[in-house]
XYZ file of N, CA, C and O in Angstrom:
832
model
N 8.175 2.195 125.655
C 8.413 2.414 127.084
C 7.212 3.126 127.693
O 6.775 4.161 127.197
N 6.681 2.558 128.770
C 5.568 3.176 129.498
C 6.138 3.822 130.759
O 6.640 3.128 131.652
N 6.071 5.145 130.807
C 6.717 5.914 131.863
C 5.667 6.660 132.677
O 4.835 7.385 132.122
N 5.725 6.499 133.996
C 4.859 7.234 134.911
C 5.652 8.405 135.489
O 6.741 8.219 136.025
N 5.082 9.596 135.363
C 5.718 10.811 135.888
C 4.842 11.340 137.011
O 3.700 11.740 136.790
N 5.355 11.297 138.249
C 4.571 11.681 139.415
C 4.971 13.021 139.984
O 6.146 13.410 139.926
N 3.998 13.731 140.545
C 4.243 14.975 141.281
C 3.650 14.825 142.687
O 2.650 15.446 143.018
N 4.256 14.004 143.520
C 3.702 13.755 144.848
C 3.948 14.928 145.790
O 4.755 15.816 145.511
N 3.226 14.920 146.903
C 3.572 15.817 147.995
C 4.805 15.264 148.700
O 5.077 14.069 148.652
N 5.556 16.141 149.351
C 6.703 15.679 150.121
C 6.217 14.788 151.262
O 5.195 15.071 151.875
N 6.955 13.723 151.541
C 6.613 12.836 152.648
C 7.869 12.108 153.110
O 8.836 11.980 152.366
N 7.845 11.623 154.346
C 8.985 10.901 154.890
C 8.892 9.404 154.620
O 9.839 8.672 154.909
N 7.762 8.969 154.112
C 7.595 7.578 153.718
C 7.413 7.531 152.204
O 7.601 8.533 151.517
N 7.049 6.376 151.666
C 6.894 6.218 150.222
C 5.475 5.773 149.868
O 5.269 5.032 148.920
N 4.499 6.269 150.624
C 3.122 5.827 150.426
C 2.604 6.192 149.036
O 1.912 5.397 148.394
N 2.919 7.399 148.574
C 2.417 7.820 147.261
C 3.063 7.015 146.138
O 2.411 6.663 145.158
N 4.344 6.696 146.288
C 5.009 5.846 145.301
C 4.383 4.453 145.287
O 4.125 3.886 144.213
N 4.123 3.904 146.460
C 3.496 2.574 146.528
C 2.125 2.580 145.862
O 1.772 1.639 145.135
N 1.347 3.633 146.091
C 0.026 3.735 145.464
C 0.144 3.723 143.948
O -0.635 3.054 143.252
N 1.106 4.456 143.433
C 1.261 4.548 141.987
C 1.787 3.241 141.391
O 1.391 2.842 140.298
N 2.671 2.576 142.089
C 3.168 1.282 141.617
C 2.031 0.277 141.498
O 1.963 -0.494 140.537
N 1.132 0.290 142.461
C -0.002 -0.627 142.411
C -1.007 -0.221 141.329
O -1.649 -1.066 140.715
N -1.122 1.080 141.085
C -2.089 1.570 140.105
C -1.632 1.350 138.663
O -2.455 1.319 137.748
N -0.312 1.218 138.458
C 0.238 1.103 137.100
C 1.186 -0.104 137.008
O 2.395 0.048 136.823
N 0.630 -1.308 137.118
C 1.480 -2.503 137.136
C 2.203 -2.776 135.820
O 3.179 -3.522 135.812
N 1.758 -2.161 134.726
C 2.386 -2.406 133.430
C 3.441 -1.353 133.072
O 4.028 -1.413 131.989
N 3.677 -0.401 133.959
C 4.662 0.651 133.678
C 6.081 0.077 133.700
O 6.392 -0.835 134.471
N 6.925 0.621 132.848
C 8.337 0.211 132.805
C 9.204 1.049 133.726
O 10.262 0.590 134.179
N 8.773 2.289 133.986
C 9.635 3.222 134.694
C 8.790 4.268 135.416
O 7.771 4.722 134.895
N 9.220 4.628 136.621
C 8.604 5.712 137.381
C 9.637 6.815 137.585
O 10.773 6.533 137.995
N 9.250 8.057 137.326
C 10.115 9.204 137.570
C 9.447 10.068 138.629
O 8.329 10.557 138.430
N 10.134 10.256 139.765
C 9.628 11.053 140.872
C 10.640 12.166 141.175
O 11.783 12.114 140.747
N 10.230 13.183 141.958
C 11.084 14.375 142.134
C 12.371 14.145 142.926
O 12.577 13.119 143.566
N 13.203 15.180 142.883
C 14.443 15.211 143.669
C 14.102 15.102 145.157
O 13.219 15.789 145.660
N 14.805 14.213 145.847
C 14.657 14.103 147.297
C 13.434 13.344 147.757
O 13.265 13.132 148.964
N 12.573 12.898 146.828
C 11.329 12.254 147.260
C 11.590 11.011 148.100
O 10.931 10.767 149.117
N 12.548 10.190 147.709
C 12.818 8.930 148.421
C 13.292 9.186 149.845
O 13.159 8.343 150.721
N 13.845 10.383 150.077
C 14.256 10.830 151.414
C 15.300 9.872 151.990
O 16.369 9.727 151.419
N 14.987 9.187 153.094
C 15.940 8.263 153.711
C 15.556 6.812 153.461
O 16.009 5.909 154.176
N 14.727 6.573 152.446
C 14.142 5.262 152.241
C 14.690 4.555 151.001
O 13.944 3.897 150.272
N 15.992 4.672 150.762
C 16.572 4.089 149.557
C 16.417 2.570 149.533
O 16.057 1.992 148.493
N 16.659 1.920 150.651
C 16.530 0.457 150.699
C 15.095 0.030 150.391
O 14.867 -0.930 149.645
N 14.129 0.740 150.948
C 12.730 0.409 150.689
C 12.387 0.639 149.220
O 11.657 -0.149 148.611
N 12.912 1.715 148.629
C 12.648 1.998 147.214
C 13.182 0.868 146.338
O 12.532 0.469 145.362
N 14.345 0.337 146.686
C 14.910 -0.791 145.933
C 14.010 -2.020 146.039
O 13.776 -2.729 145.045
N 13.490 -2.273 147.244
C 12.597 -3.412 147.428
C 11.319 -3.238 146.616
O 10.822 -4.185 145.999
N 10.777 -2.020 146.592
C 9.557 -1.758 145.833
C 9.783 -1.948 144.334
O 8.930 -2.514 143.639
N 10.925 -1.485 143.843
C 11.239 -1.669 142.426
C 11.278 -3.152 142.072
O 10.733 -3.583 141.060
N 11.918 -3.956 142.930
C 12.012 -5.391 142.682
C 10.670 -6.089 142.798
O 10.336 -6.959 141.994
N 9.875 -5.686 143.791
C 8.558 -6.305 143.999
C 7.626 -6.043 142.816
O 6.856 -6.916 142.412
N 7.709 -4.835 142.271
C 6.782 -4.446 141.198
C 7.422 -4.548 139.811
O 6.780 -4.202 138.820
N 8.673 -4.990 139.767
C 9.377 -5.203 138.494
C 9.365 -3.941 137.631
O 9.083 -3.984 136.428
N 9.654 -2.820 138.288
C 9.580 -1.515 137.637
C 10.779 -0.665 138.045
O 11.121 -0.608 139.226
N 11.396 0.009 137.087
C 12.506 0.912 137.393
C 11.978 2.171 138.087
O 10.881 2.651 137.776
N 12.765 2.684 139.025
C 12.406 3.907 139.756
C 13.566 4.896 139.632
O 14.721 4.558 139.925
N 13.245 6.110 139.215
C 14.241 7.171 139.064
C 13.804 8.350 139.915
O 12.692 8.853 139.767
N 14.666 8.792 140.812
C 14.293 9.870 141.723
C 15.558 10.406 142.392
O 16.631 10.433 141.783
N 15.413 10.815 143.643
C 16.546 11.277 144.428
C 16.270 11.041 145.892
O 15.126 10.807 146.299
N 17.338 11.082 146.705
C 17.182 10.870 148.145
C 18.177 11.752 148.882
O 19.008 12.439 148.268
N 18.080 11.756 150.205
C 18.938 12.591 151.044
C 20.010 11.740 151.716
O 19.710 10.705 152.290
N 21.281 12.240 151.689
C 22.362 11.416 152.240
C 23.545 12.227 152.822
O 24.699 11.866 152.566
N 23.450 13.253 153.631
C 22.222 13.965 153.989
C 21.801 14.976 152.916
O 20.684 15.460 152.928
N 22.723 15.294 151.983
C 22.362 16.187 150.891
C 21.738 15.372 149.763
O 21.565 14.165 149.868
N 21.395 16.035 148.665
C 20.676 15.368 147.584
C 21.572 14.473 146.744
O 22.666 14.866 146.337
N 21.070 13.276 146.490
C 21.715 12.308 145.604
C 20.744 11.896 144.509
O 19.534 11.863 144.724
N 21.286 11.578 143.349
C 20.512 11.060 142.222
C 20.570 9.544 142.245
O 21.612 8.962 142.544
N 19.450 8.904 141.905
C 19.454 7.440 141.916
C 18.572 6.887 140.798
O 17.503 7.416 140.509
N 19.077 5.830 140.155
C 18.309 5.040 139.204
C 18.340 3.604 139.690
O 19.406 3.015 139.866
N 17.148 3.032 139.924
C 16.994 1.659 140.402
C 16.328 0.858 139.292
O 15.309 1.288 138.748
N 16.895 -0.289 138.942
C 16.294 -1.059 137.851
C 15.144 -1.930 138.351
O 14.830 -1.954 139.553
N 14.508 -2.651 137.428
C 13.311 -3.425 137.755
C 13.594 -4.635 138.631
O 12.668 -5.288 139.117
N 14.870 -4.941 138.851
C 15.238 -6.021 139.765
C 15.524 -5.498 141.173
O 15.794 -6.273 142.081
N 15.498 -4.167 141.323
C 15.794 -3.567 142.610
C 17.261 -3.238 142.811
O 17.671 -2.879 143.918
N 18.055 -3.346 141.745
C 19.480 -3.031 141.826
C 19.722 -1.564 141.464
O 19.069 -1.019 140.561
N 20.664 -0.938 142.147
C 20.997 0.456 141.891
C 21.967 0.537 140.713
O 23.048 -0.045 140.749
N 21.555 1.249 139.675
C 22.394 1.409 138.482
C 23.199 2.699 138.519
O 24.291 2.770 137.961
N 22.622 3.723 139.127
C 23.304 5.017 139.236
C 23.046 5.579 140.616
O 21.913 5.544 141.110
N 24.094 6.087 141.255
C 23.987 6.601 142.616
C 25.097 7.626 142.796
O 26.246 7.262 143.004
N 24.742 8.893 142.662
C 25.791 9.925 142.747
C 25.276 11.156 143.467
O 24.072 11.455 143.484
N 26.206 11.889 144.061
C 25.859 13.125 144.742
C 25.497 14.206 143.729
O 25.961 14.199 142.586
N 24.673 15.127 144.155
C 24.315 16.265 143.311
C 25.579 17.037 142.930
O 26.492 17.202 143.743
N 25.639 17.474 141.690
C 26.768 18.174 141.080
C 27.961 17.258 140.836
O 29.046 17.712 140.503
N 27.749 15.953 140.981
C 28.810 15.001 140.688
C 28.808 14.606 139.223
O 28.014 15.093 138.406
N 29.702 13.684 138.875
C 29.801 13.206 137.500
C 29.390 11.735 137.438
O 29.200 11.085 138.455
N 29.283 11.224 136.234
C 28.911 9.826 136.050
C 27.417 9.654 136.050
O 26.845 9.210 137.044
N 26.777 10.050 134.968
C 25.317 10.119 135.006
C 24.641 9.389 133.846
O 23.638 9.831 133.330
N 25.195 8.262 133.418
C 24.572 7.472 132.363
C 24.286 6.061 132.895
O 25.140 5.437 133.510
N 23.068 5.582 132.666
C 22.701 4.204 133.031
C 21.769 3.677 131.955
O 21.127 4.451 131.243
N 21.686 2.352 131.828
C 20.820 1.753 130.826
C 19.680 1.008 131.500
O 19.909 0.159 132.366
N 18.456 1.323 131.108
C 17.251 0.680 131.635
C 16.434 0.169 130.454
O 15.997 0.950 129.608
N 16.258 -1.147 130.383
C 15.476 -1.777 129.322
C 15.888 -1.288 127.932
O 15.049 -1.003 127.082
N 17.191 -1.188 127.737
C 17.715 -0.815 126.434
C 17.780 0.677 126.177
O 18.292 1.107 125.136
N 17.283 1.492 127.122
C 17.339 2.947 126.974
C 18.541 3.483 127.755
O 18.696 3.188 128.943
N 19.359 4.283 127.081
C 20.466 4.942 127.762
C 19.963 6.242 128.374
O 19.430 7.106 127.672
N 20.123 6.362 129.698
C 19.495 7.449 130.442
C 20.557 8.325 131.101
O 21.444 7.837 131.805
N 20.453 9.625 130.859
C 21.302 10.620 131.518
C 20.489 11.319 132.598
O 19.254 11.349 132.545
N 21.185 11.909 133.560
C 20.522 12.446 134.755
C 20.951 13.887 135.003
O 22.139 14.198 135.057
N 19.965 14.777 135.142
C 20.192 16.130 135.644
C 19.334 16.292 136.889
O 18.115 16.088 136.836
N 19.940 16.633 138.010
C 19.211 16.739 139.266
C 18.926 18.215 139.560
O 19.839 18.994 139.845
N 17.669 18.594 139.422
C 17.178 19.929 139.745
C 18.011 21.029 139.078
O 18.085 21.083 137.860
N 18.685 21.898 139.863
C 19.363 23.045 139.251
C 20.679 22.691 138.556
O 21.362 23.588 138.051
N 21.033 21.408 138.481
C 22.108 21.015 137.565
C 21.748 21.424 136.139
O 22.634 21.668 135.321
N 20.454 21.501 135.847
C 19.992 21.968 134.541
C 20.611 23.312 134.192
O 21.056 23.534 133.063
N 20.664 24.209 135.187
C 21.153 25.571 134.979
C 22.657 25.664 135.211
O 23.377 26.341 134.473
N 23.148 24.974 136.239
C 24.521 25.176 136.698
C 25.568 24.383 135.928
O 26.713 24.808 135.843
N 25.206 23.207 135.380
C 26.237 22.431 134.704
C 25.768 21.742 133.428
O 26.588 21.420 132.562
N 24.494 21.515 133.267
C 24.017 20.837 132.064
C 24.641 19.454 131.929
O 25.208 18.911 132.871
N 24.552 18.900 130.737
C 25.112 17.565 130.498
C 26.508 17.610 129.911
O 27.243 16.635 129.975
N 26.878 18.742 129.324
C 28.176 18.802 128.655
C 28.200 17.894 127.438
O 27.162 17.480 126.916
N 29.374 17.544 126.999
C 29.515 16.649 125.849
C 29.402 15.199 126.305
O 30.008 14.799 127.295
N 28.611 14.421 125.595
C 28.451 13.015 125.916
C 29.079 12.168 124.810
O 28.790 12.372 123.628
N 29.971 11.229 125.175
C 30.676 10.445 124.155
C 29.776 9.458 123.413
O 30.109 9.026 122.321
N 28.630 9.102 124.014
C 27.726 8.141 123.391
C 26.320 8.722 123.305
O 25.996 9.704 123.974
N 25.491 8.106 122.488
C 24.130 8.595 122.316
C 23.309 8.375 123.580
O 23.579 7.475 124.377
N 22.282 9.209 123.765
C 21.388 9.146 124.913
C 19.966 9.021 124.383
O 19.599 9.657 123.393
N 19.158 8.214 125.060
C 17.756 8.080 124.676
C 16.836 8.956 125.510
O 15.814 9.440 125.021
N 17.188 9.145 126.778
C 16.321 9.874 127.707
C 17.168 10.634 128.716
O 18.152 10.109 129.236
N 16.775 11.876 128.981
C 17.376 12.678 130.050
C 16.302 12.880 131.108
O 15.221 13.401 130.812
N 16.563 12.433 132.330
C 15.605 12.619 133.422
C 16.028 13.821 134.260
O 17.220 14.053 134.480
N 15.024 14.559 134.733
C 15.300 15.810 135.447
C 14.379 15.930 136.667
O 13.423 16.704 136.668
N 14.650 15.154 137.734
C 13.880 15.308 138.962
C 14.171 16.664 139.616
O 15.334 17.048 139.792
N 13.104 17.388 139.961
C 13.185 18.742 140.514
C 12.631 18.699 141.935
O 11.643 18.016 142.199
N 13.248 19.453 142.842
C 12.816 19.399 144.236
C 11.440 19.999 144.477
O 10.492 19.316 144.855
N 11.318 21.310 144.260
C 10.060 22.018 144.497
C 9.688 22.807 143.250
O 10.445 22.873 142.280
N 8.509 23.428 143.304
C 8.040 24.180 142.158
C 8.884 25.409 141.865
O 9.743 25.812 142.654
N 8.616 26.015 140.728
C 9.335 27.206 140.306
C 8.914 28.412 141.154
O 7.748 28.547 141.530
N 9.874 29.310 141.452
C 9.549 30.444 142.323
C 9.065 31.668 141.550
O 8.765 32.709 142.146
N 8.979 31.565 140.222
C 8.445 32.670 139.423
C 8.071 32.145 138.045
O 8.539 31.087 137.609
N 7.238 32.914 137.343
C 6.899 32.580 135.970
C 8.136 32.624 135.080
O 8.283 31.830 134.149
N 9.026 33.559 135.390
C 10.252 33.699 134.599
C 11.137 32.468 134.736
O 11.706 31.986 133.749
N 11.260 31.939 135.973
C 12.044 30.723 136.165
C 11.406 29.549 135.445
O 12.100 28.740 134.823
N 10.070 29.461 135.531
C 9.366 28.385 134.833
C 9.730 28.386 133.349
O 10.109 27.355 132.785
N 9.636 29.533 132.712
C 9.913 29.612 131.284
C 11.382 29.357 130.978
O 11.725 28.703 129.984
N 12.273 29.853 131.851
C 13.707 29.628 131.649
C 14.034 28.139 131.657
O 14.766 27.645 130.784
N 13.480 27.396 132.615
C 13.791 25.975 132.726
C 13.184 25.190 131.567
O 13.807 24.259 131.058
N 11.986 25.577 131.139
C 11.374 24.918 129.987
C 12.219 25.148 128.731
O 12.482 24.215 127.953
N 12.680 26.364 128.532
C 13.497 26.682 127.355
C 14.821 25.915 127.381
O 15.279 25.399 126.351
N 15.432 25.837 128.559
C 16.682 25.077 128.687
C 16.454 23.601 128.388
O 17.264 22.961 127.704
N 15.366 23.063 128.889
C 15.054 21.648 128.652
C 14.870 21.376 127.167
O 15.366 20.374 126.632
N 14.182 22.258 126.466
C 13.993 22.090 125.027
C 15.342 22.085 124.302
O 15.590 21.253 123.422
N 16.210 23.014 124.682
C 17.516 23.111 124.024
C 18.382 21.884 124.291
O 19.068 21.391 123.388
N 18.360 21.388 125.530
C 19.173 20.229 125.886
C 18.658 18.974 125.178
O 19.437 18.163 124.671
N 17.327 18.804 125.137
C 16.752 17.658 124.436
C 17.159 17.670 122.963
O 17.564 16.645 122.406
N 17.071 18.827 122.341
C 17.432 18.951 120.928
C 18.924 18.731 120.711
O 19.339 18.050 119.765
N 19.746 19.281 121.611
C 21.204 19.134 121.490
C 21.621 17.668 121.533
O 22.482 17.231 120.759
N 20.999 16.900 122.422
C 21.397 15.501 122.616
C 20.477 14.517 121.892
O 20.676 13.308 122.018
N 19.483 15.059 121.167
C 18.557 14.214 120.401
C 17.966 13.119 121.284
O 17.996 11.924 120.962
N 17.412 13.554 122.422
C 16.878 12.622 123.414
C 15.576 13.150 123.982
O 15.344 14.365 124.030
N 14.713 12.234 124.417
C 13.579 12.645 125.221
C 14.110 13.279 126.510
O 15.178 12.894 127.014
N 13.364 14.233 127.054
C 13.741 14.834 128.337
C 12.487 15.006 129.173
O 11.485 15.561 128.707
N 12.526 14.498 130.414
C 11.369 14.518 131.302
C 11.772 15.101 132.650
O 12.750 14.656 133.260
N 10.995 16.080 133.112
C 11.237 16.675 134.424
C 9.971 16.688 135.252
O 8.862 16.742 134.712
N 10.123 16.639 136.577
C 8.965 16.707 137.469
C 9.386 17.191 138.855
O 10.484 16.885 139.328
N 8.497 17.966 139.490
C 8.739 18.479 140.842
C 7.699 17.923 141.807
O 6.712 17.303 141.397
N 7.903 18.192 143.095
C 6.870 17.893 144.072
C 5.670 18.813 143.850
O 5.783 19.877 143.237
N 4.528 18.393 144.372
C 3.318 19.206 144.281
C 3.316 20.346 145.286
O 2.555 21.306 145.142
N 4.178 20.261 146.303
C 4.201 21.276 147.352
C 5.643 21.657 147.674
O 6.593 21.121 147.100
N 5.798 22.606 148.589
C 7.129 23.061 148.977
C 7.561 24.242 148.141
O 7.122 24.424 147.013
N 8.436 25.066 148.705
C 8.925 26.239 147.989
C 10.429 26.378 148.160
O 11.014 25.841 149.101
N 11.044 27.114 147.257
C 12.486 27.299 147.276
C 12.849 28.394 148.270
O 12.482 29.559 148.094
N 13.539 28.014 149.342
C 14.018 28.949 150.359
C 12.921 29.888 150.850
O 13.125 31.087 151.041
N 11.726 29.317 151.018
C 10.626 30.086 151.568
C 10.011 31.099 150.620
O 9.288 32.002 151.065
N 10.254 30.959 149.331
C 9.676 31.889 148.362
C 8.161 31.864 148.449
O 7.556 30.823 148.709
N 7.523 33.009 148.224
C 6.078 33.094 148.320
C 5.387 32.325 147.197
O 4.273 31.844 147.364
N 6.056 32.217 146.042
C 5.482 31.529 144.892
C 6.099 30.152 144.736
O 7.309 29.982 144.900
N 5.271 29.147 144.449
C 5.752 27.807 144.144
C 4.858 27.220 143.065
O 3.685 26.954 143.320
N 5.392 27.067 141.860
C 4.620 26.588 140.721
C 5.049 25.157 140.405
O 6.130 24.932 139.862
N 4.244 24.152 140.757
C 4.590 22.762 140.401
C 4.789 22.639 138.891
O 4.073 23.249 138.103
N 5.774 21.837 138.507
C 6.142 21.722 137.102
C 6.373 20.259 136.731
O 6.930 19.497 137.523
N 5.914 19.897 135.560
C 6.252 18.610 134.955
C 6.242 18.816 133.452
O 5.432 19.588 132.929
N 7.163 18.150 132.757
C 7.240 18.355 131.316
C 7.882 17.158 130.638
O 8.559 16.344 131.273
N 7.688 17.083 129.338
C 8.402 16.116 128.511
C 8.654 16.737 127.150
O 7.732 17.288 126.534
N 9.899 16.675 126.692
C 10.288 17.131 125.362
C 10.686 15.922 124.518
O 11.246 14.944 125.038
N 10.439 16.010 123.219
C 10.883 14.935 122.327
C 12.315 15.195 121.854
O 12.897 16.245 122.177
N 12.933 14.276 121.129
C 14.337 14.456 120.719
C 14.578 15.637 119.773
O 15.731 16.001 119.539
N 13.512 16.236 119.274
C 13.653 17.434 118.447
C 13.510 18.712 119.280
O 13.543 19.819 118.735
N 13.341 18.555 120.589
C 13.191 19.709 121.468
C 11.793 20.287 121.470
O 11.574 21.403 121.954
N 10.826 19.518 120.973
C 9.437 19.969 120.942
C 8.686 19.406 122.140
O 8.970 18.298 122.596
N 7.730 20.169 122.631
C 7.006 19.722 123.819
C 6.047 18.582 123.513
O 5.319 18.605 122.523
N 6.082 17.564 124.347
C 5.075 16.511 124.348
C 3.981 16.901 125.348
O 2.803 16.792 125.070
N 4.414 17.381 126.526
C 3.473 18.023 127.446
C 4.253 18.942 128.373
O 5.442 18.740 128.632
N 3.567 19.982 128.843
C 4.099 20.889 129.858
C 2.984 21.122 130.862
O 1.884 21.530 130.491
N 3.249 20.839 132.146
C 2.252 21.011 133.188
C 2.680 22.128 134.137
O 3.783 22.112 134.655
N 1.784 23.074 134.331
C 2.002 24.179 135.274
C 0.822 24.203 136.242
O -0.328 24.335 135.822
N 1.123 24.054 137.534
C 0.057 24.003 138.542
C -0.955 22.901 138.239
O -2.142 23.034 138.528
N -0.493 21.848 137.655
C -1.339 20.684 137.349
C -0.577 19.462 137.833
O 0.365 19.009 137.196
N -0.971 18.946 139.005
C -0.176 17.910 139.666
C -0.703 16.500 139.429
O -0.373 15.572 140.164
N -1.501 16.331 138.382
C -1.945 14.988 138.040
C -0.761 14.119 137.602
O 0.184 14.603 136.989
N -0.833 12.842 137.940
C 0.156 11.878 137.474
C -0.013 11.685 135.968
O -1.128 11.643 135.456
N 1.112 11.559 135.268
C 1.103 11.366 133.823
C 1.626 9.970 133.490
O 2.655 9.539 134.018
N 0.920 9.272 132.610
C 1.411 8.028 132.029
C 1.704 8.304 130.562
O 0.806 8.673 129.800
N 2.967 8.144 130.174
C 3.399 8.399 128.804
C 3.829 7.093 128.152
O 4.671 6.369 128.696
N 3.252 6.792 127.013
C 3.668 5.649 126.204
C 4.507 6.204 125.054
O 3.984 6.878 124.166
N 5.806 5.927 125.065
C 6.694 6.537 124.069
C 6.567 5.897 122.687
O 7.061 6.450 121.708
N 5.905 4.749 122.595
C 5.701 4.131 121.287
C 4.513 4.752 120.559
O 4.583 5.051 119.369
N 3.428 4.966 121.283
C 2.229 5.550 120.672
C 2.142 7.055 120.899
O 1.317 7.721 120.276
N 2.990 7.574 121.809
C 2.968 8.973 122.247
C 1.622 9.336 122.887
O 1.228 10.502 122.890
N 0.963 8.351 123.444
C -0.285 8.606 124.160
C 0.031 9.110 125.566
O 0.901 8.573 126.251
N -0.690 10.154 125.972
C -0.512 10.751 127.292
C -1.818 10.621 128.059
O -2.875 11.019 127.567
N -1.744 10.058 129.267
C -2.924 9.929 130.110
C -2.637 10.589 131.446
O -1.596 10.320 132.057
N -3.539 11.454 131.895
C -3.371 12.150 133.175
C -4.344 11.562 134.192
O -5.512 11.306 133.877
N -3.868 11.369 135.429
C -4.676 10.752 136.477
C -4.711 11.635 137.705
O -3.672 12.109 138.180
N -5.909 11.853 138.224
C -6.036 12.485 139.519
C -5.685 11.474 140.600
O -6.099 10.320 140.525
N -4.911 11.903 141.592
C -4.540 11.014 142.685
C -5.087 11.594 143.973
O -4.738 12.715 144.351
N -5.955 10.862 144.641
C -6.606 11.355 145.846
C -5.580 11.751 146.899
O -4.666 10.994 147.203
N -5.731 12.961 147.429
C -4.855 13.415 148.507
C -3.565 14.046 148.054
O -2.801 14.538 148.870
N -3.287 14.041 146.742
C -2.021 14.604 146.264
C -2.108 16.107 146.059
O -1.179 16.829 146.341
N -3.207 16.577 145.476
C -3.290 17.981 145.078
C -3.681 18.879 146.252
O -4.046 18.404 147.303
């Protein structure tokens, strides 16, 4: 599985997603932050179908919703934040969803079936070093508990309730709870190949 993990700036359109889709035509899946799709769910579905690539992110309706769109542009998962029903299958991978602070407030609980990947779109950066470490530690524990890859990413900008500190975050843990990569204040796009475990970071003009 070739997975693109983006840390775009907040925007009301999907220009940064479109740029990345064109830049990575061989990717199987794109993971973008909570709320990135904003009010453009229909357009995101069209982009997924046009580029034959799954898109995992979140949108506003008017509050935050989690969404998984398959490579045909069909919605596989669509639920409100703090809701239930968070398993979908993309290209043979069973994917569970934690939306931002669901990581802290509810976790995944017990899952009746095996999971291959847990996605964790985050709205904005961490408001302290302590929060950064807390979320990384929780992600490691959850990945190990469910024996699944776990990937999280936030926007490159924005802060939580006007906090003075905002630390952009992106990470990936393996099914043993070990880090594949952890990004702090590094908003480069990541391309992860889960077969070779090769990680490639890309600078994106205008993002940082």
